[in-house]
Tab-separated table of C-alpha atoms in Angstrom:
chain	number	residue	atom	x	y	z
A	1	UNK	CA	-127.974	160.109	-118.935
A	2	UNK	CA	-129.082	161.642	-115.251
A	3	UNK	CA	-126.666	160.562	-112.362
A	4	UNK	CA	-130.056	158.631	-111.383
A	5	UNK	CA	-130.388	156.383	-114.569
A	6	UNK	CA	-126.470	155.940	-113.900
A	7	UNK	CA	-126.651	154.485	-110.735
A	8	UNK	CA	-129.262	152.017	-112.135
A	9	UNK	CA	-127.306	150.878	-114.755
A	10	UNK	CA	-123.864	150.508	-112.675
A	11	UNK	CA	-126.114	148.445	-110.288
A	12	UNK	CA	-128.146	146.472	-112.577
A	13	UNK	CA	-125.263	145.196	-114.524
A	14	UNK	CA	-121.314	146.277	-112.864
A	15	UNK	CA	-122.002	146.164	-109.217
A	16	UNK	CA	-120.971	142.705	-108.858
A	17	UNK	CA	-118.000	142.603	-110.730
A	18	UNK	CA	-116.850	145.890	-108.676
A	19	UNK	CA	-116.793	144.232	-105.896
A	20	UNK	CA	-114.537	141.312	-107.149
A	21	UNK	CA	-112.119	144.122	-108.647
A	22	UNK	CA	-112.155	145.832	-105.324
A	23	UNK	CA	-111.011	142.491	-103.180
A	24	UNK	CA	-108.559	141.410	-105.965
A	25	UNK	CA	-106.511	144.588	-105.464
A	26	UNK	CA	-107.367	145.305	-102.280
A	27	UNK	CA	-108.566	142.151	-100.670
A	28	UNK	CA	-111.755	143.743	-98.916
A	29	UNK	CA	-115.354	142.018	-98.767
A	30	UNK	CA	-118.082	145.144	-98.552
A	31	UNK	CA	-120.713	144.492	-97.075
A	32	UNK	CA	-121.746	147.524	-98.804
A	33	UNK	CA	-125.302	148.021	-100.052
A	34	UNK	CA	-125.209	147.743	-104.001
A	35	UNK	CA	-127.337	150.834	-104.255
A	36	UNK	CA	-124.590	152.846	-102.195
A	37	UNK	CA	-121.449	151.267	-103.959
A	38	UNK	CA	-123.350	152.146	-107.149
A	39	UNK	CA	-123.815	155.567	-106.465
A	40	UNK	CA	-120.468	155.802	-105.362
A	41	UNK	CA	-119.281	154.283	-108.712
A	42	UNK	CA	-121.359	157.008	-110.684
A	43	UNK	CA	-119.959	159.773	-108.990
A	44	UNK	CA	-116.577	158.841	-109.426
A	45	UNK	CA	-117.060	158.409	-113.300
A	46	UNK	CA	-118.804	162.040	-113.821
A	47	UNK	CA	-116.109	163.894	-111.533
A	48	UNK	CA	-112.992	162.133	-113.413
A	49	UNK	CA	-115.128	162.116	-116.560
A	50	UNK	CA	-114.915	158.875	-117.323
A	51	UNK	CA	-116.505	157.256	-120.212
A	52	UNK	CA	-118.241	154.917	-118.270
A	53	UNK	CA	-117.920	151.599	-116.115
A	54	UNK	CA	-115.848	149.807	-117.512
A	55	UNK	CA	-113.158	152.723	-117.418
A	56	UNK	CA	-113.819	152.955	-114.105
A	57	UNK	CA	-112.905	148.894	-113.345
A	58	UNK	CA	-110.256	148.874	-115.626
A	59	UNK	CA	-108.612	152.447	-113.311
A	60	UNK	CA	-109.457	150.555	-110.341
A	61	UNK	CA	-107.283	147.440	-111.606
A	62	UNK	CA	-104.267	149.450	-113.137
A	63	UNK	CA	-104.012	151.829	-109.855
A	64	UNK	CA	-103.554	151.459	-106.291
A	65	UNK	CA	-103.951	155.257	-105.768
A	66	UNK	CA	-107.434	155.830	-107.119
A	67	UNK	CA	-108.371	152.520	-105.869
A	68	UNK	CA	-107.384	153.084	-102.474
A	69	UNK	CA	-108.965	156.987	-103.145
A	70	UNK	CA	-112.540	154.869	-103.757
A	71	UNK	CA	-112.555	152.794	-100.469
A	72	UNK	CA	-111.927	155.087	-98.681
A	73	UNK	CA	-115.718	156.269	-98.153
A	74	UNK	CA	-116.876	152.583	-97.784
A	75	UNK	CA	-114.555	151.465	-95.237
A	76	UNK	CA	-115.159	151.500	-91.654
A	77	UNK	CA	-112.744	154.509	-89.715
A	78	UNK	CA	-114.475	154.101	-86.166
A	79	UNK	CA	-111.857	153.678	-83.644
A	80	UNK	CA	-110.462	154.797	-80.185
A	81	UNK	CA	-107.851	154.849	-77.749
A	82	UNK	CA	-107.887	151.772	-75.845
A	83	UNK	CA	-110.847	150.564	-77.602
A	84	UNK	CA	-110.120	146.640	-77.320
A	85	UNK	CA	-109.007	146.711	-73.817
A	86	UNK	CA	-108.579	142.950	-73.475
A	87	UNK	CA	-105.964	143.135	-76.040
A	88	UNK	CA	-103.907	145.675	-74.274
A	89	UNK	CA	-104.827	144.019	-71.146
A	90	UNK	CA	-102.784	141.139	-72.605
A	91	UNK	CA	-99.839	143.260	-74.209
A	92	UNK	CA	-99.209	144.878	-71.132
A	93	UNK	CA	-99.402	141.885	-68.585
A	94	UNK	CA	-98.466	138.876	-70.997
A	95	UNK	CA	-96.398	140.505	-74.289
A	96	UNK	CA	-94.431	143.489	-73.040
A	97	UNK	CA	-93.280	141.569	-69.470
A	98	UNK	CA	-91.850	138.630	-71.855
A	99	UNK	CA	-90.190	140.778	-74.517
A	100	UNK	CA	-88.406	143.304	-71.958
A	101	UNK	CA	-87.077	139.950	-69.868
A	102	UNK	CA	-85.567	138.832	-73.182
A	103	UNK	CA	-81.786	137.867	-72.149
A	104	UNK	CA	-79.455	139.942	-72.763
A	105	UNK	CA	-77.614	137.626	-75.215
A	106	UNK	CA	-80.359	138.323	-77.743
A	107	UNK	CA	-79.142	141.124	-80.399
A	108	UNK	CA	-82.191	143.119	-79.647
A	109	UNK	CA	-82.620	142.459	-75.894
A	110	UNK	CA	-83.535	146.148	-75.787
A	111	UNK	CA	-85.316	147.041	-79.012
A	112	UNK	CA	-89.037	146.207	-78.679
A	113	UNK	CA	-90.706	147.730	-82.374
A	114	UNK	CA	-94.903	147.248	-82.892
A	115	UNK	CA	-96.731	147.553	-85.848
A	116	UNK	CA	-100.264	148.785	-86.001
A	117	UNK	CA	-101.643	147.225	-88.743
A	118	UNK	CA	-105.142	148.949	-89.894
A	119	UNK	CA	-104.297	151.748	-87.144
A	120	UNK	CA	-106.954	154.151	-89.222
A	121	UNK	CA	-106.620	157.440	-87.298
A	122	UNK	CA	-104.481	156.692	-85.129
A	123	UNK	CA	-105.813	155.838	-81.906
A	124	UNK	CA	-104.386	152.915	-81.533
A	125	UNK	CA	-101.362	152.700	-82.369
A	126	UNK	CA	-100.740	156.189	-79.602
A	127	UNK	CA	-102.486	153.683	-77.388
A	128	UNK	CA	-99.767	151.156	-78.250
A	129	UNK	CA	-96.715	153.792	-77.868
A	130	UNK	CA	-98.534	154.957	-74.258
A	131	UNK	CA	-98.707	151.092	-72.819
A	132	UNK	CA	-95.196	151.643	-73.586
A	133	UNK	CA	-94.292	154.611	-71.978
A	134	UNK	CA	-95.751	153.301	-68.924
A	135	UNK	CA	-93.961	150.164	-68.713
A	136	UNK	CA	-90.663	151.640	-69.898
A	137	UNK	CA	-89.250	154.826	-69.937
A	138	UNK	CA	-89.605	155.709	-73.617
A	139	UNK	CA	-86.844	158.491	-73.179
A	140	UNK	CA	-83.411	157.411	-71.643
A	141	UNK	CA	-82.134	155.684	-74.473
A	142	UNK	CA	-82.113	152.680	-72.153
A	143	UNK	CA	-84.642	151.290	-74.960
A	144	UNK	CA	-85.592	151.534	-78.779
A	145	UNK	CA	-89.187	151.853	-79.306
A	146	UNK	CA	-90.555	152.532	-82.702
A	147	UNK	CA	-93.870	151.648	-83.365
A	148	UNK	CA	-95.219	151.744	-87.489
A	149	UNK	CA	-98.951	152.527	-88.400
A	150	UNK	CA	-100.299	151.531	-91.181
A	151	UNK	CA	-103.987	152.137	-92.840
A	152	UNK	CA	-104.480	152.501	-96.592
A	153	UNK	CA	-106.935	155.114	-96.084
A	154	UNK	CA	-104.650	158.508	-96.603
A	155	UNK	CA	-107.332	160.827	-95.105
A	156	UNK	CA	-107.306	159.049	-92.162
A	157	UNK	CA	-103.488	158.585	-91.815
A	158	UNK	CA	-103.441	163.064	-92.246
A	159	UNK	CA	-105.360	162.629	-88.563
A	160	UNK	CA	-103.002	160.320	-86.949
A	161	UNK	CA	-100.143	162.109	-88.190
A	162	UNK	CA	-101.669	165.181	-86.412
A	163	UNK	CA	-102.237	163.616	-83.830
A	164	UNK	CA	-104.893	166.323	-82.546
A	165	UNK	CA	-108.160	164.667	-80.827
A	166	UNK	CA	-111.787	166.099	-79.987
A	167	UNK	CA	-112.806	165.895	-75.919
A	168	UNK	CA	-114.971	163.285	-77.021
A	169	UNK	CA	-112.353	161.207	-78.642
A	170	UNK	CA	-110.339	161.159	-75.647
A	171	UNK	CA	-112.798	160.504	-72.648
A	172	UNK	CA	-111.923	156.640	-72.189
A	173	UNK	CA	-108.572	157.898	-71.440
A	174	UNK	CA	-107.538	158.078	-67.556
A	175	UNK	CA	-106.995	161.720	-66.884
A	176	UNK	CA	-103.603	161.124	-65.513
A	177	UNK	CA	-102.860	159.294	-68.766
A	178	UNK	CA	-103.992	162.125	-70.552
A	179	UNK	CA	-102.576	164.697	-68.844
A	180	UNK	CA	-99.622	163.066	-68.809
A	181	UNK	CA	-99.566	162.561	-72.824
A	182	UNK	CA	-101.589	165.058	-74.242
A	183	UNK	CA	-101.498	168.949	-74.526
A	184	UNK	CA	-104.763	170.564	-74.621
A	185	UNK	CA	-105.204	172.723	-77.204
A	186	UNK	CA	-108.375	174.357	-77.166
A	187	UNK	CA	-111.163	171.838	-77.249
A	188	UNK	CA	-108.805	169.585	-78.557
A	189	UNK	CA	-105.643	167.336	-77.169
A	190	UNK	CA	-102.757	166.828	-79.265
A	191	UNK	CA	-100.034	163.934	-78.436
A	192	UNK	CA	-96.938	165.280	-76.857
A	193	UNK	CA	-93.780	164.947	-79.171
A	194	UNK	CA	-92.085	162.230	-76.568
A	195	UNK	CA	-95.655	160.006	-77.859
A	196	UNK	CA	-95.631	160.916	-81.487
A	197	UNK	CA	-91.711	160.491	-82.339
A	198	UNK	CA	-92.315	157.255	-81.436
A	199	UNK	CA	-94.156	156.410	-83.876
A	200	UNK	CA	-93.960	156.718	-87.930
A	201	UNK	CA	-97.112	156.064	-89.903
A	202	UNK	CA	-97.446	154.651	-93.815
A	203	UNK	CA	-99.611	154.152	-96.348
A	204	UNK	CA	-100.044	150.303	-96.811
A	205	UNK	CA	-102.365	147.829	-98.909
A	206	UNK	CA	-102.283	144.839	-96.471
A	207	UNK	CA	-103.970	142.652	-99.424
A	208	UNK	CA	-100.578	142.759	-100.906
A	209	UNK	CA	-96.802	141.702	-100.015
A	210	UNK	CA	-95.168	144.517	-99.158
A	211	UNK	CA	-92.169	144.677	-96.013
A	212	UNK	CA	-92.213	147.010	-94.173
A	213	UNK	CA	-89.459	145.140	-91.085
A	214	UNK	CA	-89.463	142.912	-88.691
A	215	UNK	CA	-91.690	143.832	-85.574
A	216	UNK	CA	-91.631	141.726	-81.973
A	217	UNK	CA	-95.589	142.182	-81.721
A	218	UNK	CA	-98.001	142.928	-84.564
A	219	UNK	CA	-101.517	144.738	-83.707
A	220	UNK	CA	-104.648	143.245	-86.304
A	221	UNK	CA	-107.116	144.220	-85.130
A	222	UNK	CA	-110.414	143.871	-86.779
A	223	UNK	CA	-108.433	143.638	-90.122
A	224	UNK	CA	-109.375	139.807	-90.728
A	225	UNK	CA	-112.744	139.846	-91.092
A	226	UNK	CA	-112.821	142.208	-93.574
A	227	UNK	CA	-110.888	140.233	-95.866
A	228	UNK	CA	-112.230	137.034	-98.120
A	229	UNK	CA	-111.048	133.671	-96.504
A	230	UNK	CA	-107.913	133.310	-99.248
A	231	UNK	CA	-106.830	136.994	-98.489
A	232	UNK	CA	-107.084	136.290	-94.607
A	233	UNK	CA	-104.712	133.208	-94.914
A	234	UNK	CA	-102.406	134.770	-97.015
A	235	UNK	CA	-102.024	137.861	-95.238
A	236	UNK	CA	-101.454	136.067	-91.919
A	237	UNK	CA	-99.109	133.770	-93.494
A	238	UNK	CA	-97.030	137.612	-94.107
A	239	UNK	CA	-97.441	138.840	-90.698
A	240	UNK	CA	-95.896	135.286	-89.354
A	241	UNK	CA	-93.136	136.282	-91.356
A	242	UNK	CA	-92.808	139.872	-90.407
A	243	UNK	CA	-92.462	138.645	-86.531
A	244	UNK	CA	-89.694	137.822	-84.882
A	245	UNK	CA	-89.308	134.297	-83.326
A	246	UNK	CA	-91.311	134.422	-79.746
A	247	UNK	CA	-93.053	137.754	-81.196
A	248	UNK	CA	-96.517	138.178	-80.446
A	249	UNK	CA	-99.782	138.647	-82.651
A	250	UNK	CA	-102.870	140.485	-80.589
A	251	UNK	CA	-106.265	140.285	-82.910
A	252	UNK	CA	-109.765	141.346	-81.424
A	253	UNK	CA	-111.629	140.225	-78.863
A	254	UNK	CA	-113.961	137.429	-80.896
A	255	UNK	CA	-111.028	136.978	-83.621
A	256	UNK	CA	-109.542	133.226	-83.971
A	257	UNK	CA	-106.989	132.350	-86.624
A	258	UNK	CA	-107.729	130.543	-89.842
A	259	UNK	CA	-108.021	127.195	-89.577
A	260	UNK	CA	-104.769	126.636	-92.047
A	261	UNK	CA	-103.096	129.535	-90.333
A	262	UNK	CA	-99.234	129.623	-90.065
A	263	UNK	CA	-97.127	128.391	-86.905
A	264	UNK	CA	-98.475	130.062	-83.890
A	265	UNK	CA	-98.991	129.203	-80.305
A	266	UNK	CA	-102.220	130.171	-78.659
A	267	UNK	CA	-101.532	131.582	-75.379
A	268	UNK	CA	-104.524	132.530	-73.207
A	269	UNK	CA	-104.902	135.807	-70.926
A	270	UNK	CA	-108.034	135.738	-69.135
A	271	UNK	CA	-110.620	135.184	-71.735
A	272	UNK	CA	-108.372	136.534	-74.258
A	273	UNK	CA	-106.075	134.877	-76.689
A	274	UNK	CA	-103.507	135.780	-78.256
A	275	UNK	CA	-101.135	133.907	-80.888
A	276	UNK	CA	-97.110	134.217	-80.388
A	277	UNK	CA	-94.230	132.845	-82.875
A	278	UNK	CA	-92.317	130.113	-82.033
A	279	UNK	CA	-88.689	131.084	-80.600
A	280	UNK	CA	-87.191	128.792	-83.166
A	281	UNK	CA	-89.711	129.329	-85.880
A	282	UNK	CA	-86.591	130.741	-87.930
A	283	UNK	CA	-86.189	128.829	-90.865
A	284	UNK	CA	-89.588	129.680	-92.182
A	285	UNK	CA	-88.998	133.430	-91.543
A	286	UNK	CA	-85.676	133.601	-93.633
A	287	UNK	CA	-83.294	133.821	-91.396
């Protein structure tokens, strides 16, 4: 059978139930064309020499690794640094003023940790550790930063963990900013070490429970949309519980909460919004 007459029959007959595997495990809606998906799902049968689709489904069900391996040519990777400046508009000038004023009473009055949730490449969760640096300084011990980035796309985690940028990649950045975080190298700028020890970056399915800490603001960007409406409630749901009480959620720009989303408070920052814990939403959190 020619790759050709493949492709036909995984899109004739498999396509659709491919795409139900695929948000089961990892709770993504493609809006990938069926002709694209199914010559994605041909190719992947003659290079692991597979006997056919329904080997394919049934390796797609029984592993995350070789289902994560297939998405990652159909998801979206296009990012930047700053790229959804109304949300660090409102970090910087709402979230971060609020959680470095914490009293001094609180255990972790001087811990502030972030989580980049989707971060892809990278981009933005350096972009989260330099809003940092600028409001703090990240390097007299007077504060614990750590910031976590998580993608489940492992090619594109290899590039964040670089950490190494084309000019082109950098050019929204303020050149003080970026001369003041990144070494040139080349035609290329790579993070500074007091930037990139800040952070620590993990492979994560976000369509399933998995903890990963408690965080005092949570970066989704973009994630939501991408997920089917069960999968969106359920996975907010977890990131209510992975903030602390009076910890902060930033989505994008033209992102609103489920309708039956957890406990939040709405707090708006110009024309942006973003959604915080209540300070005594403890007893649902576990504590």
């Amino acid at each position: 059978m020619t790759k050709l007459s493949t492709a036909l029959a995984v899109l004739e007959h498999d396509v659709s139930e491919l795409r139900l595997v695929l948000e089961r495990q990892a709770g993504v809606l493609l809006d990938t064309p069926s002709d694209v998906l199914a010559e994605l799902a041909s190719n992947t049968i003659e290079a692991q020499h597979l006997g056919g689709v329904s080997e394919l489904l049934e390796l797609l069900r029984s592993s995350d690794t070789d289902c994560e391996r297939f998405l990652e040519p159909l998801l979206d990777s296009t990012t930047g640094f700053f790229s959804h400046p109304e949300a660090f508009d409102a970090f910087s000038r709402f979230a971060l003023p609020e959680l470095m004023n914490r009293p001094s009473s609180e255990l972790d009055s001087r811990m502030i940790r972030v989580w980049s949730a989707g971060c892809a490449t990278g981009e933005e969760a350096y972009s989260i550790a330099i809003s940092l640096c600028e409001a703090v300084d990240c390097t007299s011990g007077d504060w614990a930063i750590r910031i976590v980035g998580t993608d489940i796309r492992h090619e594109a985690l290899k590039i964040a963990e670089r950490g190494l940028y084309s000019e082109s990649a950098v050019t929204q950045i303020p050149r003080p900013v970026l001369q003041s975080y990144f070494a040139r190298v080349g035609q290329h700028f790579l993070v500074k070490p007091r930037v990139r020890n800040l952070i620590a970056f993990n492979s994560m399915n976000l369509a399933k429970p998995g903890y990963i800490g408690r965080f005092h603001c949570i970066f989704c960007v973009n994630v939501l949309p991408r997920f089917s409406k069960s999968q969106r409630a359920a996975l907010v749901q977890r990131l209510h519980l992975y903030l602390e009480p009076g910890g902060f959620l930033l989505l994008g720009g033209n992102e609103k909460l489920p309708a039956i989303a957890a406990n939040f408070d709405a707090i708006k920052n110009l024309s942006y919004t973003l959604y915080r814990k209540p300070k005594a939403a403890t007893a649902a959190a576990g504590r």
